[in-house]
PDB file of N, H, CA, C and O in Angstrom:
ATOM      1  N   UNK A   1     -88.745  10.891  -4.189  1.00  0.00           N
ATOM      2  CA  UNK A   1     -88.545  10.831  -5.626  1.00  0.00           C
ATOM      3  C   UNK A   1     -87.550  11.901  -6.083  1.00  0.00           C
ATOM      4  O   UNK A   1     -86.492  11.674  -6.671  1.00  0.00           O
ATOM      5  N   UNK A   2     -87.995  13.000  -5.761  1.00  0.00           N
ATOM      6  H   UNK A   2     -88.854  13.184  -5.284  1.00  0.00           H
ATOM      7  CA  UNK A   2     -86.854  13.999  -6.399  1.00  0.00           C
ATOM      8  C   UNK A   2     -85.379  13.717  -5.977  1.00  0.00           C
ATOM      9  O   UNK A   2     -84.506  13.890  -6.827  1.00  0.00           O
ATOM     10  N   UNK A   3     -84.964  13.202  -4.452  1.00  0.00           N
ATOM     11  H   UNK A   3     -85.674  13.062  -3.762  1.00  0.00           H
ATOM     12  CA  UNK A   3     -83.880  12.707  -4.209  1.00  0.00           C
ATOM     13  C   UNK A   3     -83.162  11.915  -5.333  1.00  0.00           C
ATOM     14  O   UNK A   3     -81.995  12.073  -5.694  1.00  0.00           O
ATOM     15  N   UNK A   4     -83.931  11.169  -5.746  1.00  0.00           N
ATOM     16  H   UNK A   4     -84.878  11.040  -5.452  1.00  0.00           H
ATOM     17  CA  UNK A   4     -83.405   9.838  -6.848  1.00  0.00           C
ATOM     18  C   UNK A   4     -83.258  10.792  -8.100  1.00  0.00           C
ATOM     19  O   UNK A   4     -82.168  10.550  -8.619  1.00  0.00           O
ATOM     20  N   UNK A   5     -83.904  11.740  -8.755  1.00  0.00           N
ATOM     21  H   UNK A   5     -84.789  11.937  -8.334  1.00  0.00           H
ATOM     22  CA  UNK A   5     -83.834  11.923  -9.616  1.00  0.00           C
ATOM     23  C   UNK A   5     -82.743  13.188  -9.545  1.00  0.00           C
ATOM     24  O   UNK A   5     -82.389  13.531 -10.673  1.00  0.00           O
ATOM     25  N   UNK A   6     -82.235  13.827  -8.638  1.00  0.00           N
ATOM     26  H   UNK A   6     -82.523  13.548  -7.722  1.00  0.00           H
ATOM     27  CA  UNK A   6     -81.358  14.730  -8.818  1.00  0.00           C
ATOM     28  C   UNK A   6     -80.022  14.308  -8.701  1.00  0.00           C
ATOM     29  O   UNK A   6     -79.039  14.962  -9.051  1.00  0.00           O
ATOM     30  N   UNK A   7     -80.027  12.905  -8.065  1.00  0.00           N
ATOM     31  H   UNK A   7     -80.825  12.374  -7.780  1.00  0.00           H
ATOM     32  CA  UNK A   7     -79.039  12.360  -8.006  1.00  0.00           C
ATOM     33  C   UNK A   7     -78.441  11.263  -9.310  1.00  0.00           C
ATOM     34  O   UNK A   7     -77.441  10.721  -9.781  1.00  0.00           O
ATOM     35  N   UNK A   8     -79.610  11.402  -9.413  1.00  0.00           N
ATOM     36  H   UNK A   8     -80.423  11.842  -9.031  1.00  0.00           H
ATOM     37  CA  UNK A   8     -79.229  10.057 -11.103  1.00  0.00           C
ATOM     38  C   UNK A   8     -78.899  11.535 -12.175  1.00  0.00           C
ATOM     39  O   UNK A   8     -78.417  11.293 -13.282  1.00  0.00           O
ATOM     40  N   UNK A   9     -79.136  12.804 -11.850  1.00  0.00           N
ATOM     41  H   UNK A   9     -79.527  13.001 -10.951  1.00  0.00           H
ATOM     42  CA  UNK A   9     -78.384  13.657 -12.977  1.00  0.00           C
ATOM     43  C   UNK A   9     -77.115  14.639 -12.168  1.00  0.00           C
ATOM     44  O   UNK A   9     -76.658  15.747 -12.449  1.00  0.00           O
ATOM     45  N   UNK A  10     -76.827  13.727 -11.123  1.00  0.00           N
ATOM     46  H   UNK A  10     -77.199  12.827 -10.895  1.00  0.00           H
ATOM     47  CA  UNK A  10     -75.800  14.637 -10.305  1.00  0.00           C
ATOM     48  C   UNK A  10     -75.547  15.775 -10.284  1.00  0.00           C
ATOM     49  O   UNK A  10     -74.778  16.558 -10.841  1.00  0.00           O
ATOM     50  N   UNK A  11     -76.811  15.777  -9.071  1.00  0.00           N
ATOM     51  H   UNK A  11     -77.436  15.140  -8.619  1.00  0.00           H
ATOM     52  CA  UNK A  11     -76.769  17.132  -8.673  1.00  0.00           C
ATOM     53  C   UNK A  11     -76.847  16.907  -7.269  1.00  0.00           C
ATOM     54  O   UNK A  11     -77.619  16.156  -6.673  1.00  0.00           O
ATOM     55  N   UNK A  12     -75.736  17.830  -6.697  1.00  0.00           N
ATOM     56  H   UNK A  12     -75.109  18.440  -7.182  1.00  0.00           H
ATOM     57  CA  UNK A  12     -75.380  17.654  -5.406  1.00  0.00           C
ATOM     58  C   UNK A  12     -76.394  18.882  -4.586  1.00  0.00           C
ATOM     59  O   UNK A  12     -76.571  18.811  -3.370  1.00  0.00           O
ATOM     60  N   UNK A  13     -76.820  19.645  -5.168  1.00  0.00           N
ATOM     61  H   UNK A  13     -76.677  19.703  -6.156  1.00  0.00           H
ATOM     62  CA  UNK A  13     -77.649  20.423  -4.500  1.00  0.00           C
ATOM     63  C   UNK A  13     -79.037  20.514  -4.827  1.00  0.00           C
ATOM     64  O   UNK A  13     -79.218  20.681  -6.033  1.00  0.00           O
ATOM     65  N   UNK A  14     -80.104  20.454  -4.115  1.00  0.00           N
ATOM     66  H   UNK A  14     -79.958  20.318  -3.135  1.00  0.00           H
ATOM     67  CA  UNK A  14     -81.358  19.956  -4.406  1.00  0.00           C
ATOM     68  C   UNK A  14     -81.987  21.546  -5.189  1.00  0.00           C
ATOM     69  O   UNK A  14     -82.671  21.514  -6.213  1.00  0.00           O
ATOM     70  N   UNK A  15     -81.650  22.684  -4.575  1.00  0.00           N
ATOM     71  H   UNK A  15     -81.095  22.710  -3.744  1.00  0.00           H
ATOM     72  CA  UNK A  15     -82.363  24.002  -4.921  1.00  0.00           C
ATOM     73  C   UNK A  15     -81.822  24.352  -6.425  1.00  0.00           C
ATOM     74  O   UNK A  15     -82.554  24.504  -7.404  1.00  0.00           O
ATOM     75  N   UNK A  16     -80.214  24.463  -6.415  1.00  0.00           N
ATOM     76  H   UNK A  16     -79.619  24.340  -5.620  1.00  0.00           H
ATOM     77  CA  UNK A  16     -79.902  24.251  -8.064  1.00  0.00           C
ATOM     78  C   UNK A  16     -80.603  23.104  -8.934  1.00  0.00           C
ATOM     79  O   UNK A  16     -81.142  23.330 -10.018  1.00  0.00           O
ATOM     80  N   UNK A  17     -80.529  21.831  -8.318  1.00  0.00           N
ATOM     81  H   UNK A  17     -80.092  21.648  -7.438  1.00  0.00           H
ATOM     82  CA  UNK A  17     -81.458  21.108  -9.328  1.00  0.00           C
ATOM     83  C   UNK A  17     -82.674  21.367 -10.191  1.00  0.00           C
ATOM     84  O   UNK A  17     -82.860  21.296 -11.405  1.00  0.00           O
ATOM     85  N   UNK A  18     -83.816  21.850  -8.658  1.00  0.00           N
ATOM     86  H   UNK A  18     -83.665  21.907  -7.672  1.00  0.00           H
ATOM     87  CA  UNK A  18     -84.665  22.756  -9.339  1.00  0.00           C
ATOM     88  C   UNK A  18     -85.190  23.590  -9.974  1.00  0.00           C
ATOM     89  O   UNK A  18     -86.227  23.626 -10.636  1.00  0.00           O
ATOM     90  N   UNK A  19     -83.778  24.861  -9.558  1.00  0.00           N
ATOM     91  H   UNK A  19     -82.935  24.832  -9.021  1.00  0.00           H
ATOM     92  CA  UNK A  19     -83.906  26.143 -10.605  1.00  0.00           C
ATOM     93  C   UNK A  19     -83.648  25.324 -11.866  1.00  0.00           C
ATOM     94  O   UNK A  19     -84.344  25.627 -12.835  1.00  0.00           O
ATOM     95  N   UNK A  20     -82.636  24.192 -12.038  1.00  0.00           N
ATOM     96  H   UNK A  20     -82.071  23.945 -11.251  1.00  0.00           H
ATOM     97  CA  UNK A  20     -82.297  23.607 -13.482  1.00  0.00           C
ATOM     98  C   UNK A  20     -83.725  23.065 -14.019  1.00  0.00           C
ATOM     99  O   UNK A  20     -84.067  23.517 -15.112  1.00  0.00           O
ATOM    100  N   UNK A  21     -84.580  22.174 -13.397  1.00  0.00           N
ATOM    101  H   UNK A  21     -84.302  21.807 -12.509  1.00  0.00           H
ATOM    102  CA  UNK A  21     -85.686  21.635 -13.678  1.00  0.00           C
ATOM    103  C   UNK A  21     -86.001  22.671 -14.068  1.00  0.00           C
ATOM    104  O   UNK A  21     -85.818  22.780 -15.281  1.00  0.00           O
ATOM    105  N   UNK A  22     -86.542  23.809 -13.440  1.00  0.00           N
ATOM    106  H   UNK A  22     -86.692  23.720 -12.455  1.00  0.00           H
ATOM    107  CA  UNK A  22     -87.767  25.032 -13.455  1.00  0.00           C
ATOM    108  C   UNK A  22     -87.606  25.343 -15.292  1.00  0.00           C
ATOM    109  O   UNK A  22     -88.453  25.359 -16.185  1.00  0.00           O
ATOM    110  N   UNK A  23     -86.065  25.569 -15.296  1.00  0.00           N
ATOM    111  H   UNK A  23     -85.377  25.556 -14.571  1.00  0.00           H
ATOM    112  CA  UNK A  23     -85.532  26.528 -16.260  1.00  0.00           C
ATOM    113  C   UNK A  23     -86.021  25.802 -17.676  1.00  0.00           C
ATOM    114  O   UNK A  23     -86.456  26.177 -18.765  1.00  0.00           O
ATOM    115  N   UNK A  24     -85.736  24.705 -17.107  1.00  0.00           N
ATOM    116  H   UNK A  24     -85.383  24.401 -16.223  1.00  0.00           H
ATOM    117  CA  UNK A  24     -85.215  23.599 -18.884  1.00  0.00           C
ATOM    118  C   UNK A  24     -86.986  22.942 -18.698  1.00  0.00           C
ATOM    119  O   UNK A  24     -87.108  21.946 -19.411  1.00  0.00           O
ATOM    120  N   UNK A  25     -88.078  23.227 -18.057  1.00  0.00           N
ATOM    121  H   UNK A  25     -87.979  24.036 -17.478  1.00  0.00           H
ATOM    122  CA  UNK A  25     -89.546  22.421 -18.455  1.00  0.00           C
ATOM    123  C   UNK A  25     -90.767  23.695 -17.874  1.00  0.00           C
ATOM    124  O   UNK A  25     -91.969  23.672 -17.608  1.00  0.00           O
ATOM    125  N   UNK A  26     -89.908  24.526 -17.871  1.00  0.00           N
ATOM    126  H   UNK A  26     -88.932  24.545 -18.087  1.00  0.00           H
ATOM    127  CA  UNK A  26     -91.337  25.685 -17.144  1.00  0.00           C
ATOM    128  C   UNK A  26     -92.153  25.188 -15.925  1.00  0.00           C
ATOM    129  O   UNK A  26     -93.157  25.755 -15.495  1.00  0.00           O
ATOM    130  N   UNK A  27     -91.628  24.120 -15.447  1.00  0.00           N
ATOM    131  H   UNK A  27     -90.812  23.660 -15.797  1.00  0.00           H
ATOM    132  CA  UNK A  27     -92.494  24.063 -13.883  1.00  0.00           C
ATOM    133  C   UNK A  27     -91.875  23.419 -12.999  1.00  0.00           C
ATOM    134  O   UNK A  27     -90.956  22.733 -13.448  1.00  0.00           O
ATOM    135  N   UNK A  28     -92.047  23.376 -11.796  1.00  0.00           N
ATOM    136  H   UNK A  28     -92.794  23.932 -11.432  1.00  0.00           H
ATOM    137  CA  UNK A  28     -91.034  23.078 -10.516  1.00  0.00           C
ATOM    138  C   UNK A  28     -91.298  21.624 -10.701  1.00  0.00           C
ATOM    139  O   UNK A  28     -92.211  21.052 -11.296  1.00  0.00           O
ATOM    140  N   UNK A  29     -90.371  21.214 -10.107  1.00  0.00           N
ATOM    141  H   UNK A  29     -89.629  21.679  -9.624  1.00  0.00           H
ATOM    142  CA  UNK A  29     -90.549  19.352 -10.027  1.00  0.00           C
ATOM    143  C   UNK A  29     -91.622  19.093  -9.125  1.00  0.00           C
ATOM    144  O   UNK A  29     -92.338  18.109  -9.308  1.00  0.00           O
ATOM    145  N   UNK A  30     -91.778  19.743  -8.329  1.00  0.00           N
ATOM    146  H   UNK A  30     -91.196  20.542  -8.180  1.00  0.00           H
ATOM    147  CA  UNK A  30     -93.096  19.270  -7.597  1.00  0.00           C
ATOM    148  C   UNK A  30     -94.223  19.419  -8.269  1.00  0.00           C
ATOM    149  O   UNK A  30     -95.141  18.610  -8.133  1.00  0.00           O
ATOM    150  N   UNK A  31     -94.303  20.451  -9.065  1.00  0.00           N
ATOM    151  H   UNK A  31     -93.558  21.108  -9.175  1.00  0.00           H
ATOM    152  CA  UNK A  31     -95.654  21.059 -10.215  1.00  0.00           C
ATOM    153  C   UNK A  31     -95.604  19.742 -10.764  1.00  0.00           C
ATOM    154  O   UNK A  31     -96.611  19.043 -10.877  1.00  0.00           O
ATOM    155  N   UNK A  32     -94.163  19.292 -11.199  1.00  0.00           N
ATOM    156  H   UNK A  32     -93.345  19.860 -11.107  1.00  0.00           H
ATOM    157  CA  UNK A  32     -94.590  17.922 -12.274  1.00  0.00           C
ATOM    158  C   UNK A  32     -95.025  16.326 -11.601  1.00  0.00           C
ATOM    159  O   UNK A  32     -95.273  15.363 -12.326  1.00  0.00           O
ATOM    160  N   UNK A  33     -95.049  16.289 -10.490  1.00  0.00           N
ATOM    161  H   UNK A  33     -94.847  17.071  -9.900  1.00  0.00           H
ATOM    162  CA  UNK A  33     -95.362  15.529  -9.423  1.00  0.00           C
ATOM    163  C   UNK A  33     -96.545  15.358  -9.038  1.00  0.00           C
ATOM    164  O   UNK A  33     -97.134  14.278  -8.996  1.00  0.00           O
ATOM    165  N   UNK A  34     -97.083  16.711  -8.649  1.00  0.00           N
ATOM    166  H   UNK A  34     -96.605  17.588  -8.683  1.00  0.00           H
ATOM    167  CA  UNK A  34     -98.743  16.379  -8.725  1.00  0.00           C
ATOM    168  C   UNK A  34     -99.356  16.089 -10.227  1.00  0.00           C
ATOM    169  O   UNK A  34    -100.111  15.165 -10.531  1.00  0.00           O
ATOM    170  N   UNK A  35     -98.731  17.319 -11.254  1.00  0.00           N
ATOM    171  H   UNK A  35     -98.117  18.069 -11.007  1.00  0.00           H
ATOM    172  CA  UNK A  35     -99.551  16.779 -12.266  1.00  0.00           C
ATOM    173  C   UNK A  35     -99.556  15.380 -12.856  1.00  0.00           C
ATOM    174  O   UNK A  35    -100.424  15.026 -13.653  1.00  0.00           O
ATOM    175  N   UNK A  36     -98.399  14.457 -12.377  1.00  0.00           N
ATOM    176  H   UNK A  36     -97.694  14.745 -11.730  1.00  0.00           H
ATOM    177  CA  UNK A  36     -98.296  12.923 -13.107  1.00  0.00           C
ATOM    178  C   UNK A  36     -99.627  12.408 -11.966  1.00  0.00           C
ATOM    179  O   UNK A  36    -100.665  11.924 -12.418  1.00  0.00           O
ATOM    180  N   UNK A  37     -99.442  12.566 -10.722  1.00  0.00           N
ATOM    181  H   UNK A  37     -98.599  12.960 -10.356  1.00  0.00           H
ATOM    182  CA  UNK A  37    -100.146  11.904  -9.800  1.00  0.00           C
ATOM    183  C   UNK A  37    -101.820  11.933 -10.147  1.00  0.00           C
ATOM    184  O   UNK A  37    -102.799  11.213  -9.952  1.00  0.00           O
ATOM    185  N   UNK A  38    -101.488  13.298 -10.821  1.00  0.00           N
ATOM    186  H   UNK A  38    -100.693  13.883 -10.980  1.00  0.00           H
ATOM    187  CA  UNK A  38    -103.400  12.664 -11.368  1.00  0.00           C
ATOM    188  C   UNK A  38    -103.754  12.355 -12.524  1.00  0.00           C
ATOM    189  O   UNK A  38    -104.865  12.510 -13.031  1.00  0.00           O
ATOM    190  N   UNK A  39    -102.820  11.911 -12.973  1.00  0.00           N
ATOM    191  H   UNK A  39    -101.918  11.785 -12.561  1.00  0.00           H
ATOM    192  CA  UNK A  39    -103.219  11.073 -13.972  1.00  0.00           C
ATOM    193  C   UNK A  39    -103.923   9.685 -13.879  1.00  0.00           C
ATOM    194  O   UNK A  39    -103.586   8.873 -13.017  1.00  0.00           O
ATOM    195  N   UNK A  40    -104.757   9.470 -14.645  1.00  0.00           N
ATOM    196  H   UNK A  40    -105.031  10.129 -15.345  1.00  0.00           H
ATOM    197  CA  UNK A  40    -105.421   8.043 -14.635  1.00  0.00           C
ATOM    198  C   UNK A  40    -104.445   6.494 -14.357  1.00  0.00           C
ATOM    199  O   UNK A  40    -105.010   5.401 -14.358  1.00  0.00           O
TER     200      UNK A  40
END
């Protein structure tokens, strides 16, 4: 998943992507990954 999504906002590097995620939602893309996954 994160592949697809760093690439649909072109980003050629996966670790900058993240610091960008981290920066702009206060939690790592993986933080936001589990938390969707437990959702109902």
């Amino acid at each position: 998943m994160g592949i697809t999504v760093a690439g649909a906002a072109r980003f050629s590097h996966l670790g900058r992507f993240a610091a960008y995620y981290t920066e702009k939602y206060q939690e790592s893309p993986s933080a936001t990954v589990q938390r969707l996954r437990r959702l109902p």
